[in-house]
């Protein structure tokens, strides 16, 4: 092998050598950039605060820049390469026609401060998407400003707060099941509320008695995802909502799991007042390696006046920006992740009502089918019919072999699949949260089950082999403790060497 | 059309294996009142070609190809095709947050390089892997300051981008923070004294395009043991002083001009860098270098105990999904530009802005709103309502700028005009000529 | 591992499992396609010759289609992944701005029979490119109809034939050096001529005496590439051309190696009458895994009237299609590989005169530099300063270790580089033809030299290791004999199994 | 700008290592008369943005967005975005011919699948990995027949696409082949007797859109021990009989409609399939399945002894570089369509063609040129010069078709009109209304 990355020449296709950083392949004076020469008379402006240092950016030729990022891309797994059963993340296939839409010059090159009269198409995109979203969730209006789910949560909670303020009440706690995603409690705190956790009962659902006991005038609201993070539908939801409403609390729907109920059931009908959706999950917009997402927040009629604004609204025949009467104000610098919304609209219009219901049906079918194919090493955390995802515990396997959930996840990578979500929700010991999504074929689901079975068998036969997995990936398990102990966050920090290993 | 592979035979086979008769049986356990009894009133499915026609029609309802002189954080800079080619690699586009480092070295290393370049750009030691956008990054910066100082007052320059001020306001109301706005005098912030703040927040250049006095702001902050927080224009960091060099504690930026099209304002990205002392308060993801079990260099998400999924209700920020793909685009563009290209793009933007300002000021009734030095964006006052002027200019093919009146009552007829290196001398001559006509007509 | 390709789920990123064929992942009734429903009244047309069989095409979902081709792409090396020193093929970096141009809707969606008045831009592209090409080669006019180099050769030879016919002469032989590329003799035969081979002399150039001896009235012309396929500049070219012209023969320039002399020397000044260029080499248009290319043919004034047509021509202020007076006729269904020409024009205009000369300077510099860095196992076939490429012989290495040129080539793949061209030209024993191109950095050239050195050393230390290379690629060496003995050319033929191995 | 990474320092260092002083020294061995003494008169280098502006300007000189009713081999069918996304993977775009199979399995397998699908499409056992285009494929087919039969006469239907006939003619003149053209009677070929040919060549449907009689042509060929060669419209192979099913020996096609935009006619691709007896005469590349040293399935270029680099002056074809990337696009599109999608696209094209024909025939002076059954393209006669009509129709946004007069003197005012599934009822109504206006005005 030539040296790692072969100084901008070797390829992960062959041997998977590491890739040097851009700084390592940088050479003084080398360049990719070109700009037209200045075509106005230049003059000395003598501006204040002019630069004192030259930012140390890499200097590379376009050829090496391209090779670098092309090789980096080949060091990454993705939905386009294979199945990605990452629970709670809904890693479904992202249709290419949506990429086409997001590249559309009429939207891509549009400045956000273009007057509404000159950007009617863009406003129409927002209004059309809002209508579909509200129909699916049973809400009245929605804002697209939140850039992701967590931003949606905070926005929804600020709406909740504005609602209570408007009624002269100042309740201070928000109820959250112990199985909730981390962003929920974090958002609650940021919104100035206290979190009160609700335990799950033996069914893996919110313990109704515990909820009854927790309900009082200090309760601002309840935050819930349904199906919950165990993949179970909260069958008491209507009663739960009634209890919260009885003390004038609001019920918030975390839409991360909306995929399971599209066209089948609506948060609005369950009694929810505020609903955020993750377009980057349910509506097939790609995750982009971690973002951008889009977390629109939809609300019932009586909360519309508090929504962030302005909202694209039909005003005598044309679209215009309208600020809700008692808006909490802005939560994004512009109109949210607009091109992500455009992708979602493209997807929604392609599927239509029938296709959207198919999403729920097939995602639940795939999850149930996969669950039915798994051997007993993968014990269902709660024995109930799952929705679009399910959580198994390998606590038994761990006791028998020492092989943990993380080991199983890593071993799966060697089989050509992405790992499921591990150790979430926290209420399940050695949890594996598995979500096949509706875009995988039955054959893929069967191959996935076969891989789980093979790993289960190997865990018994040769636990060490599973504990040392993965073996065929570009790197083996990274030392996270070392990374935290010696943070190397930029290439100006000296890099680590094996001497730093414990 | 939908994108599920299942044939009717597949569905029958799978349902059969589960002992179910029809798809509806999958939902039998839903309570009666909850399961929908009727079909929702949703659009009918469309063939791919029909969907594309529909999107084309919507697109056609936007006025096409306006020559852009609007800015305010989102700018029409030159984006080389290579940025799009590399950023849109499906391995980047269709992967999730790189929690499984063994199969995510591509995204992780790209983000590590992004962090390194943003740190270099800001002249600060640490940058995170991106936030939602510039304005919301300002909010995260204020949160750090409040947590770091335990104070609840925030000094905000009137020159900070209005949307940033509004977002801080939205949040301050909920959190009971007191926001003290400091006025502009001839376009530059004058820091008047007052109770000790957690942070002093300003923009460089400010929303009116004017170059602020770094030392005045940083002294105002550090003199009161507050954090100096600046919103920087990333395209100017090759020509203007870097926040770190000026002594700022936190720098954030609307990163759109680097790697990302205007996109009607989103998705863009928030760039975020801090002084070393604030490392453990940084919101969002951080990618760190480490070694794998075989001693090979590897990248991984690090210092995760800061984050919501671990710290939960104690977390200082709730951000999870960020703007990774936009950050990768920014990294590719920054590497394409290099230090010289960045400086040249900034230099040309500034030179051209002054060229256009001169042209416009020769038009009767048009004048610069302020005497202070500006960079690549400037405010002019018009003898007519900017809203009408913008509409008339659009007829002539120009997006003339952004009206200032709403945010700056002292400039009822103010227009904010931005110029990038992409605008030609001809564009500017045409703009000036059209504006003269328009003003003559109204 | 799950089964090969994991039934449309596993990824070559991890483990490099084989990929099933589309037919293997096909399932009856599965589909990716959608079309609007017919919006005109349908009727029974009772057409004759209607289908009797349904073509057995695969039936796959878009999700699996995307995963399939994405995984296939990851099983392929490419310039964008690393250095590709494939002699005679000029595998330089292909700028992304040219991709942008080729995607331009104004050209991409243009029908070839659009009247000239409505496609002035497209004609302008051809005229602009023709002017630059003629300036670079010293010719008068050019046709873009030939779709690749070989098509250019045949076209040029038909022009040669038309020229002789026009003078009532019917010479029958065309002279070709023994170092010529295979397409040269093949084209000569197809054009109805006989090939007469010219030996190379001790310098690796055409033997001038042999040429003198071969010259007679039956000589229609001489076909040559200069620099020749050994990477050497034929210094006697002027005299050679004089000799051929003396018997009214024409001299043909195979432009495969034009890269080396851009802006430095011109075929026209050397005495060539007909010049084909390979836009997919010299002018950076990508090879596309084997095509499309573009092989425009340029000629001197007196041959213009014989060119294929029509030619885009400036006719009083506008562009129009003009048929040369005595044209040999059409050689392509339309206007040639137009979008490839558009890419080339984009490249030419970006580089301009200065940049084009840089191409020659840097490509020769890289070749000379690489040659100077190679250890003595890689003996220069002919000790003379090379141009943009050079040919070494590992005959010595073979005698000493049994390691052949092909083994060295395969071993290079394990180092993350593409292999050089092997066993060409035929005049050199155990030939390796190496062309780094101008778009590789000095560091990459050095890494390439280091890899050659490592292989040379390994050949001595452990010849078997080199002979069994490559070891890190998706497959090891394929059995070509088996493929020829049992041709399996479609998936309807039963696939082979290890039992078929000798 | 150029794309060489070398800095001045790099060049100096490398020249130094070679003992040279300046770049010009690299060329000192060139003879005096040959080395250029002067700089060539070439355009100046351009920045990337300027180049893009230049290409935009050239593009703007084409009349944009004409609704296309022209065909003649190149058709405006619906191309789903997924075809472009997958075909333009840089690993496909920037690789060479897959001679090194170990690092070219991607291209090789894609071509193997292409061959398999083309064979299935044509109903013949073998297809190659593509040729330049439809017409030049016709020439290769004729070459096979000449070599196979040792005869020098070629029967060519007058209905074969004119460009194909011209190319065969160009080549026949050089090779001394005798081309006997067989006339059309009411648009269909009538095979009159004559000296024994090497091949009988026709198009299905023919250039006038009319469906030929397969059996008549095949009998004309086989009755004389000649090869039956057909040029097929690939988009119709889901609705019309496949060449193999009809007994043809060689089928070729202009493959553009499958996977490739119209591209002003290139790059497109030639599809080429033969009966098993002709396998070893097939021109161009063939990908075969084999096993690697470890017994794993592998793909490789095979039967290479047919090719120019081995056979040299004995080779039956000189093709080397082909249209691989276009073939991959065709493979992706064919897999997207599947058997049902292909049939539906063909069915709709045919139905719509007949709908438009009816609309046009209601216009005074407009009539179908022939009574024979046509498929998705048809010839009409106009009461005016088609060239003028096409110009006038373009003003109204339509590319009306292709004039037939040059090639068919019997149809001086003939216009060839093609319809694809992409044309809507509204497009066709608009076309008919515009034509009526145009004819009324002239
Ligand atoms: C249940 C749940 N809630 C909220 C979120 C947060 O969404 P985002 O990452 O878009 O901020 C997620 C995402 O992982 C989730 O799974
Ligand atoms: C010297 C030489 N001549 C001719 C050709 C044929 O060109 P093409 O492959 O474009 O037909 C080549 C291509 O490899 C070549 O190297």
PDB file of N, CA, C and O in Angstrom, chain C residues 473-495:
ATOM      1  N   UNK C 473      -9.296  -5.994  -4.545  1.00  0.00           N
ATOM      2  CA  UNK C 473     -10.342  -5.502  -5.449  1.00  0.00           C
ATOM      3  C   UNK C 473     -11.618  -6.338  -5.301  1.00  0.00           C
ATOM      4  O   UNK C 473     -11.561  -7.441  -4.750  1.00  0.00           O
ATOM      5  N   UNK C 474     -12.733  -5.839  -5.802  1.00  0.00           N
ATOM      6  CA  UNK C 474     -14.002  -6.574  -5.654  1.00  0.00           C
ATOM      7  C   UNK C 474     -13.931  -8.013  -6.161  1.00  0.00           C
ATOM      8  O   UNK C 474     -14.546  -8.897  -5.595  1.00  0.00           O
ATOM      9  N   UNK C 475     -13.175  -8.242  -7.240  1.00  0.00           N
ATOM     10  CA  UNK C 475     -12.949  -9.631  -7.688  1.00  0.00           C
ATOM     11  C   UNK C 475     -11.453  -9.803  -7.923  1.00  0.00           C
ATOM     12  O   UNK C 475     -10.709  -8.829  -8.055  1.00  0.00           O
ATOM     13  N   UNK C 476     -11.005 -11.063  -7.961  1.00  0.00           N
ATOM     14  CA  UNK C 476      -9.622 -11.319  -8.382  1.00  0.00           C
ATOM     15  C   UNK C 476      -9.641 -11.497  -9.907  1.00  0.00           C
ATOM     16  O   UNK C 476     -10.666 -11.276 -10.547  1.00  0.00           O
ATOM     17  N   UNK C 477      -8.536 -11.945 -10.488  1.00  0.00           N
ATOM     18  CA  UNK C 477      -8.485 -12.004 -11.961  1.00  0.00           C
ATOM     19  C   UNK C 477      -9.571 -12.913 -12.529  1.00  0.00           C
ATOM     20  O   UNK C 477      -9.747 -14.045 -12.074  1.00  0.00           O
ATOM     21  N   UNK C 478     -10.311 -12.415 -13.503  1.00  0.00           N
ATOM     22  CA  UNK C 478     -11.355 -13.234 -14.119  1.00  0.00           C
ATOM     23  C   UNK C 478     -10.761 -14.244 -15.103  1.00  0.00           C
ATOM     24  O   UNK C 478      -9.694 -14.008 -15.653  1.00  0.00           O
ATOM     25  N   UNK C 479     -11.438 -15.341 -15.290  1.00  0.00           N
ATOM     26  CA  UNK C 479     -10.993 -16.364 -16.232  1.00  0.00           C
ATOM     27  C   UNK C 479     -11.524 -16.014 -17.625  1.00  0.00           C
ATOM     28  O   UNK C 479     -12.659 -16.329 -17.979  1.00  0.00           O
ATOM     29  N   UNK C 480     -10.685 -15.335 -18.404  1.00  0.00           N
ATOM     30  CA  UNK C 480     -11.126 -14.879 -19.727  1.00  0.00           C
ATOM     31  C   UNK C 480     -11.313 -16.051 -20.690  1.00  0.00           C
ATOM     32  O   UNK C 480     -12.192 -16.029 -21.551  1.00  0.00           O
ATOM     33  N   UNK C 481     -10.490 -17.081 -20.518  1.00  0.00           N
ATOM     34  CA  UNK C 481     -10.611 -18.242 -21.411  1.00  0.00           C
ATOM     35  C   UNK C 481     -11.975 -18.899 -21.227  1.00  0.00           C
ATOM     36  O   UNK C 481     -12.664 -19.235 -22.184  1.00  0.00           O
ATOM     37  N   UNK C 482     -12.366 -19.035 -19.975  1.00  0.00           N
ATOM     38  CA  UNK C 482     -13.671 -19.632 -19.676  1.00  0.00           C
ATOM     39  C   UNK C 482     -14.792 -18.808 -20.316  1.00  0.00           C
ATOM     40  O   UNK C 482     -15.707 -19.343 -20.939  1.00  0.00           O
ATOM     41  N   UNK C 483     -14.677 -17.486 -20.190  1.00  0.00           N
ATOM     42  CA  UNK C 483     -15.701 -16.605 -20.759  1.00  0.00           C
ATOM     43  C   UNK C 483     -15.829 -16.829 -22.260  1.00  0.00           C
ATOM     44  O   UNK C 483     -16.935 -16.839 -22.809  1.00  0.00           O
ATOM     45  N   UNK C 484     -14.695 -17.043 -22.930  1.00  0.00           N
ATOM     46  CA  UNK C 484     -14.716 -17.220 -24.387  1.00  0.00           C
ATOM     47  C   UNK C 484     -15.191 -18.631 -24.753  1.00  0.00           C
ATOM     48  O   UNK C 484     -15.872 -18.829 -25.755  1.00  0.00           O
ATOM     49  N   UNK C 485     -14.844 -19.588 -23.891  1.00  0.00           N
ATOM     50  CA  UNK C 485     -15.224 -20.980 -24.188  1.00  0.00           C
ATOM     51  C   UNK C 485     -16.721 -21.192 -23.984  1.00  0.00           C
ATOM     52  O   UNK C 485     -17.390 -21.836 -24.775  1.00  0.00           O
ATOM     53  N   UNK C 486     -17.244 -20.663 -22.913  1.00  0.00           N
ATOM     54  CA  UNK C 486     -18.697 -20.744 -22.633  1.00  0.00           C
ATOM     55  C   UNK C 486     -19.277 -19.339 -22.646  1.00  0.00           C
ATOM     56  O   UNK C 486     -19.467 -18.760 -21.579  1.00  0.00           O
ATOM     57  N   UNK C 487     -19.562 -18.781 -23.806  1.00  0.00           N
ATOM     58  CA  UNK C 487     -20.052 -17.383 -23.776  1.00  0.00           C
ATOM     59  C   UNK C 487     -21.396 -17.277 -23.056  1.00  0.00           C
ATOM     60  O   UNK C 487     -22.370 -17.901 -23.460  1.00  0.00           O
ATOM     61  N   UNK C 488     -21.411 -16.519 -21.970  1.00  0.00           N
ATOM     62  CA  UNK C 488     -22.648 -16.189 -21.258  1.00  0.00           C
ATOM     63  C   UNK C 488     -22.823 -14.691 -21.405  1.00  0.00           C
ATOM     64  O   UNK C 488     -22.195 -13.911 -20.696  1.00  0.00           O
ATOM     65  N   UNK C 489     -23.631 -14.285 -22.383  1.00  0.00           N
ATOM     66  CA  UNK C 489     -23.705 -12.877 -22.761  1.00  0.00           C
ATOM     67  C   UNK C 489     -25.000 -12.211 -22.321  1.00  0.00           C
ATOM     68  O   UNK C 489     -25.164 -11.005 -22.472  1.00  0.00           O
ATOM     69  N   UNK C 490     -25.938 -13.018 -21.828  1.00  0.00           N
ATOM     70  CA  UNK C 490     -27.185 -12.459 -21.290  1.00  0.00           C
ATOM     71  C   UNK C 490     -27.598 -13.293 -20.085  1.00  0.00           C
ATOM     72  O   UNK C 490     -27.111 -14.409 -19.897  1.00  0.00           O
ATOM     73  N   UNK C 491     -28.538 -12.741 -19.322  1.00  0.00           N
ATOM     74  CA  UNK C 491     -28.953 -13.487 -18.123  1.00  0.00           C
ATOM     75  C   UNK C 491     -29.935 -14.601 -18.432  1.00  0.00           C
ATOM     76  O   UNK C 491     -30.373 -15.307 -17.514  1.00  0.00           O
ATOM     77  N   UNK C 492     -30.280 -14.755 -19.710  1.00  0.00           N
ATOM     78  CA  UNK C 492     -31.131 -15.916 -20.028  1.00  0.00           C
ATOM     79  C   UNK C 492     -30.266 -17.167 -20.200  1.00  0.00           C
ATOM     80  O   UNK C 492     -30.755 -18.274 -20.102  1.00  0.00           O
ATOM     81  N   UNK C 493     -28.970 -16.972 -20.467  1.00  0.00           N
ATOM     82  CA  UNK C 493     -28.058 -18.125 -20.541  1.00  0.00           C
ATOM     83  C   UNK C 493     -27.789 -18.593 -19.106  1.00  0.00           C
ATOM     84  O   UNK C 493     -27.589 -17.762 -18.224  1.00  0.00           O
ATOM     85  N   UNK C 494     -27.760 -19.914 -18.880  1.00  0.00           N
ATOM     86  CA  UNK C 494     -27.480 -20.380 -17.520  1.00  0.00           C
ATOM     87  C   UNK C 494     -26.117 -19.881 -17.046  1.00  0.00           C
ATOM     88  O   UNK C 494     -25.166 -19.849 -17.819  1.00  0.00           O
ATOM     89  N   UNK C 495     -26.034 -19.456 -15.787  1.00  0.00           N
ATOM     90  CA  UNK C 495     -24.768 -18.896 -15.322  1.00  0.00           C
ATOM     91  C   UNK C 495     -23.775 -20.021 -15.023  1.00  0.00           C
ATOM     92  O   UNK C 495     -24.147 -21.168 -14.858  1.00  0.00           O
TER      93      UNK C 495
END
